[in-house]
mmCIF file of C-alpha atoms in Angstrom:
data_model
loop_
_atom_site.group_PDB
_atom_site.id
_atom_site.type_symbol
_atom_site.label_atom_id
_atom_site.label_comp_id
_atom_site.label_asym_id
_atom_site.label_seq_id
_atom_site.Cartn_x
_atom_site.Cartn_y
_atom_site.Cartn_z
ATOM 1 C CA MET A 1 198.588 198.370 -17.125
ATOM 2 C CA LYS A 2 198.095 200.236 -20.396
ATOM 3 C CA SER A 3 200.856 202.451 -21.746
ATOM 4 C CA LYS A 4 200.425 206.192 -21.447
ATOM 5 C CA GLU A 5 201.377 209.017 -23.749
ATOM 6 C CA LYS A 6 204.367 210.930 -22.369
ATOM 7 C CA LYS A 7 202.904 213.803 -20.422
ATOM 8 C CA MET A 8 204.922 215.896 -17.991
ATOM 9 C CA PHE A 9 203.670 216.250 -14.399
ATOM 10 C CA PRO A 10 204.011 219.814 -13.031
ATOM 11 C CA LEU A 11 206.231 219.034 -10.040
ATOM 12 C CA PHE A 12 207.845 221.987 -8.284
ATOM 13 C CA VAL A 13 211.177 220.980 -6.746
ATOM 14 C CA ASP A 14 213.349 222.634 -4.094
ATOM 15 C CA LEU A 15 216.766 223.079 -5.699
ATOM 16 C CA THR A 16 218.171 225.492 -3.107
ATOM 17 C CA GLN A 17 220.526 222.864 -1.653
ATOM 18 C CA LYS A 18 221.189 221.096 -4.961
ATOM 19 C CA LYS A 19 224.078 221.112 -7.392
ATOM 20 C CA VAL A 20 223.103 221.467 -11.030
ATOM 21 C CA LEU A 21 225.694 220.555 -13.636
ATOM 22 C CA VAL A 22 225.320 222.072 -17.096
ATOM 23 C CA VAL A 23 227.587 220.476 -19.689
ATOM 24 C CA GLY A 24 227.952 222.938 -22.552
ATOM 25 C CA ALA A 25 228.231 226.711 -22.490
ATOM 26 C CA GLY A 26 226.537 228.056 -25.614
ATOM 27 C CA LYS A 27 223.168 229.735 -26.227
ATOM 28 C CA ILE A 28 220.973 226.883 -25.007
ATOM 29 C CA ALA A 29 223.111 226.327 -21.921
ATOM 30 C CA SER A 30 222.953 230.063 -21.187
ATOM 31 C CA ARG A 31 219.147 230.023 -21.298
ATOM 32 C CA ARG A 32 218.995 226.996 -19.015
ATOM 33 C CA VAL A 33 221.438 228.575 -16.569
ATOM 34 C CA LYS A 34 219.500 231.857 -16.429
ATOM 35 C CA THR A 35 216.297 229.936 -15.751
ATOM 36 C CA LEU A 36 217.935 227.921 -12.952
ATOM 37 C CA LEU A 37 219.801 230.744 -11.187
ATOM 38 C CA PRO A 38 216.930 232.020 -9.013
ATOM 39 C CA PHE A 39 216.188 228.481 -7.829
ATOM 40 C CA ALA A 40 219.358 226.343 -7.681
ATOM 41 C CA GLY A 41 221.831 226.319 -4.815
ATOM 42 C CA GLU A 42 224.857 225.766 -7.036
ATOM 43 C CA VAL A 43 225.136 225.907 -10.816
ATOM 44 C CA VAL A 44 228.294 224.499 -12.366
ATOM 45 C CA VAL A 45 228.897 224.927 -16.095
ATOM 46 C CA GLU A 46 231.617 222.981 -17.822
ATOM 47 C CA ALA A 47 232.813 223.240 -21.392
ATOM 48 C CA PRO A 48 236.110 223.797 -23.202
ATOM 49 C CA GLU A 49 234.803 227.194 -24.383
ATOM 50 C CA ALA A 50 231.997 229.426 -23.119
ATOM 51 C CA SER A 51 229.743 232.177 -24.386
ATOM 52 C CA GLU A 52 230.365 235.679 -23.095
ATOM 53 C CA GLU A 53 227.145 235.393 -21.084
ATOM 54 C CA ILE A 54 228.417 232.315 -19.214
ATOM 55 C CA LEU A 55 231.803 233.955 -18.618
ATOM 56 C CA SER A 56 230.093 237.080 -17.294
ATOM 57 C CA LEU A 57 227.945 235.057 -14.870
ATOM 58 C CA ALA A 58 231.095 233.288 -13.672
ATOM 59 C CA ARG A 59 232.941 236.599 -13.150
ATOM 60 C CA GLN A 60 229.983 237.868 -11.117
ATOM 61 C CA GLY A 61 230.085 234.770 -8.914
ATOM 62 C CA GLU A 62 226.640 233.606 -10.025
ATOM 63 C CA ILE A 63 227.939 230.273 -11.366
ATOM 64 C CA LEU A 64 231.086 228.193 -11.324
ATOM 65 C CA TYR A 65 232.565 227.771 -14.803
ATOM 66 C CA LYS A 66 235.034 224.943 -15.397
ATOM 67 C CA GLU A 67 236.965 225.246 -18.647
ATOM 68 C CA LYS A 68 237.222 221.550 -19.432
ATOM 69 C CA THR A 69 235.816 218.741 -21.495
ATOM 70 C CA TYR A 70 233.166 216.463 -20.031
ATOM 71 C CA SER A 71 234.083 213.287 -18.177
ATOM 72 C CA ARG A 72 231.705 210.889 -16.412
ATOM 73 C CA GLU A 73 233.332 211.587 -13.057
ATOM 74 C CA ASP A 74 231.884 215.105 -13.240
ATOM 75 C CA LEU A 75 228.404 213.644 -12.784
ATOM 76 C CA TYR A 76 229.038 211.872 -9.491
ATOM 77 C CA ASP A 77 228.218 214.759 -7.156
ATOM 78 C CA ALA A 78 225.533 216.387 -9.320
ATOM 79 C CA ASP A 79 221.878 216.327 -8.313
ATOM 80 C CA LEU A 80 220.550 217.444 -11.695
ATOM 81 C CA VAL A 81 222.288 217.472 -15.090
ATOM 82 C CA ILE A 82 221.696 219.418 -18.294
ATOM 83 C CA ALA A 83 223.386 218.100 -21.446
ATOM 84 C CA ALA A 84 223.589 221.113 -23.751
ATOM 85 C CA THR A 85 226.568 220.405 -25.967
ATOM 86 C CA ASP A 86 226.661 220.419 -29.759
ATOM 87 C CA ASN A 87 228.064 216.870 -29.710
ATOM 88 C CA LYS A 88 225.425 214.143 -29.998
ATOM 89 C CA GLU A 89 227.765 211.423 -28.688
ATOM 90 C CA VAL A 90 228.641 213.440 -25.586
ATOM 91 C CA ASN A 91 224.974 214.200 -24.918
ATOM 92 C CA GLU A 92 224.148 210.499 -25.318
ATOM 93 C CA ASP A 93 226.912 209.511 -22.904
ATOM 94 C CA ILE A 94 225.683 212.042 -20.348
ATOM 95 C CA TYR A 95 222.143 210.701 -20.702
ATOM 96 C CA SER A 96 223.197 207.053 -20.350
ATOM 97 C CA ALA A 97 225.458 207.723 -17.383
ATOM 98 C CA CYS A 98 222.815 209.786 -15.584
ATOM 99 C CA LYS A 99 220.240 207.047 -16.088
ATOM 100 C CA CYS A 100 222.657 204.491 -14.575
ATOM 101 C CA LEU A 101 223.466 206.817 -11.661
ATOM 102 C CA GLY A 102 219.834 207.737 -10.967
ATOM 103 C CA ILE A 103 220.399 211.420 -11.742
ATOM 104 C CA GLN A 104 217.620 213.439 -13.361
ATOM 105 C CA VAL A 105 218.826 214.624 -16.776
ATOM 106 C CA ASN A 106 217.701 216.956 -19.545
ATOM 107 C CA VAL A 107 219.251 216.536 -22.997
ATOM 108 C CA ALA A 108 218.564 219.886 -24.637
ATOM 109 C CA SER A 109 218.747 218.497 -28.173
ATOM 110 C CA ASP A 110 216.374 215.546 -27.639
ATOM 111 C CA GLN A 111 213.084 215.976 -25.792
ATOM 112 C CA ASN A 112 212.728 212.182 -25.629
ATOM 113 C CA LYS A 113 215.797 212.089 -23.397
ATOM 114 C CA CYS A 114 214.524 214.480 -20.774
ATOM 115 C CA ASP A 115 213.381 213.522 -17.291
ATOM 116 C CA PHE A 116 212.139 217.094 -16.939
ATOM 117 C CA HIS A 117 211.432 220.092 -19.158
ATOM 118 C CA PHE A 118 212.094 223.762 -18.605
ATOM 119 C CA PRO A 119 208.774 225.600 -18.391
ATOM 120 C CA GLY A 120 207.862 229.132 -19.292
ATOM 121 C CA ILE A 121 207.908 230.834 -15.876
ATOM 122 C CA LEU A 122 206.043 233.784 -14.405
ATOM 123 C CA GLU A 123 207.120 235.086 -10.994
ATOM 124 C CA TYR A 124 205.363 237.674 -8.884
ATOM 125 C CA GLU A 125 205.584 238.347 -5.142
ATOM 126 C CA GLY A 126 206.677 234.834 -4.263
ATOM 127 C CA VAL A 127 204.263 233.095 -6.617
ATOM 128 C CA VAL A 128 205.871 230.953 -9.307
ATOM 129 C CA ILE A 129 203.770 229.742 -12.226
ATOM 130 C CA GLY A 130 205.197 227.252 -14.706
ATOM 131 C CA PHE A 131 203.811 226.585 -18.190
ATOM 132 C CA ASN A 132 204.724 223.477 -20.146
ATOM 133 C CA GLY A 133 203.406 221.775 -23.257
ATOM 134 C CA SER A 134 205.342 218.517 -22.761
ATOM 135 C CA GLY A 135 207.638 219.604 -25.574
ATOM 136 C CA LYS A 136 204.868 219.673 -28.175
ATOM 137 C CA ASP A 137 203.501 223.145 -28.894
ATOM 138 C CA HIS A 138 205.896 225.867 -27.756
ATOM 139 C CA ARG A 139 203.935 228.671 -29.421
ATOM 140 C CA LYS A 140 200.786 227.643 -27.559
ATOM 141 C CA VAL A 141 202.679 227.614 -24.264
ATOM 142 C CA ARG A 142 204.005 231.115 -24.922
ATOM 143 C CA GLU A 143 200.528 232.325 -25.904
ATOM 144 C CA VAL A 144 198.932 230.930 -22.731
ATOM 145 C CA ARG A 145 201.739 232.333 -20.570
ATOM 146 C CA GLU A 146 201.404 235.788 -22.147
ATOM 147 C CA LYS A 147 197.611 235.773 -21.739
ATOM 148 C CA THR A 148 197.978 234.761 -18.108
ATOM 149 C CA GLN A 149 200.509 237.524 -17.564
ATOM 150 C CA LYS A 150 198.149 240.138 -18.993
ATOM 151 C CA VAL A 151 195.204 238.887 -16.933
ATOM 152 C CA LEU A 152 197.206 238.930 -13.709
ATOM 153 C CA LEU A 153 199.314 242.078 -13.996
ATOM 154 C CA GLY A 154 199.393 243.628 -17.405
ATOM 155 C CA ASP A 155 203.041 243.772 -18.472
ATOM 156 C CA ASN A 156 204.613 244.197 -15.011
ATOM 157 C CA MET A 157 205.376 240.536 -14.296
ATOM 158 C CA GLU A 158 208.868 239.071 -14.634
ATOM 159 C CA VAL A 159 208.914 236.479 -17.409
ATOM 160 C CA GLN A 160 211.308 233.612 -17.938
ATOM 161 C CA ASP A 161 210.412 231.899 -21.170
ATOM 162 C CA GLU A 162 212.444 228.716 -21.239
ATOM 163 C CA GLU A 163 209.626 226.547 -22.621
ATOM 164 C CA SER A 164 209.484 228.480 -25.864
ATOM 165 C CA HIS A 165 213.222 227.901 -26.272
ATOM 166 C CA ASN A 166 213.045 224.180 -25.496
ATOM 167 C CA ARG A 167 213.035 223.315 -29.203
ATOM 168 C CA GLN A 168 215.192 220.756 -30.873
ATOM 169 C CA PRO A 169 217.879 222.393 -33.036
#
């Protein structure tokens, strides 16, 4: 079998009964959390410190925030994991452990260590459209999403633009 270029399949997944663990609580983690909130059953964020946005979501009961450093045991009951720390070694450990445990993982700082990407999302009346460029051309993804939005509804459609923020730092 010949090798294929990495190309992401647009698979829509039911996360309503799933626990998503986000390790890290800065800007990137905040974007990931906001994208996941309408879809995931439980979002748990853990980090020694958190952005005001994460703390606000926790106060509102939208997420569970654990003020702690990462440990592998935290992964055991997670269905999906986002590694969004500013520590390369921690992100690498999360990736390696998730691979061993069979947990889908996204390392925000390394698109080559992602089992899934966060798409640009349009939602309207129960229809969810996801746009993804397999991590290659974020501007093109945003352009196509914006054109689609204008064709469908002008500027009245809710937009979640995670794909355009899925850049490596």
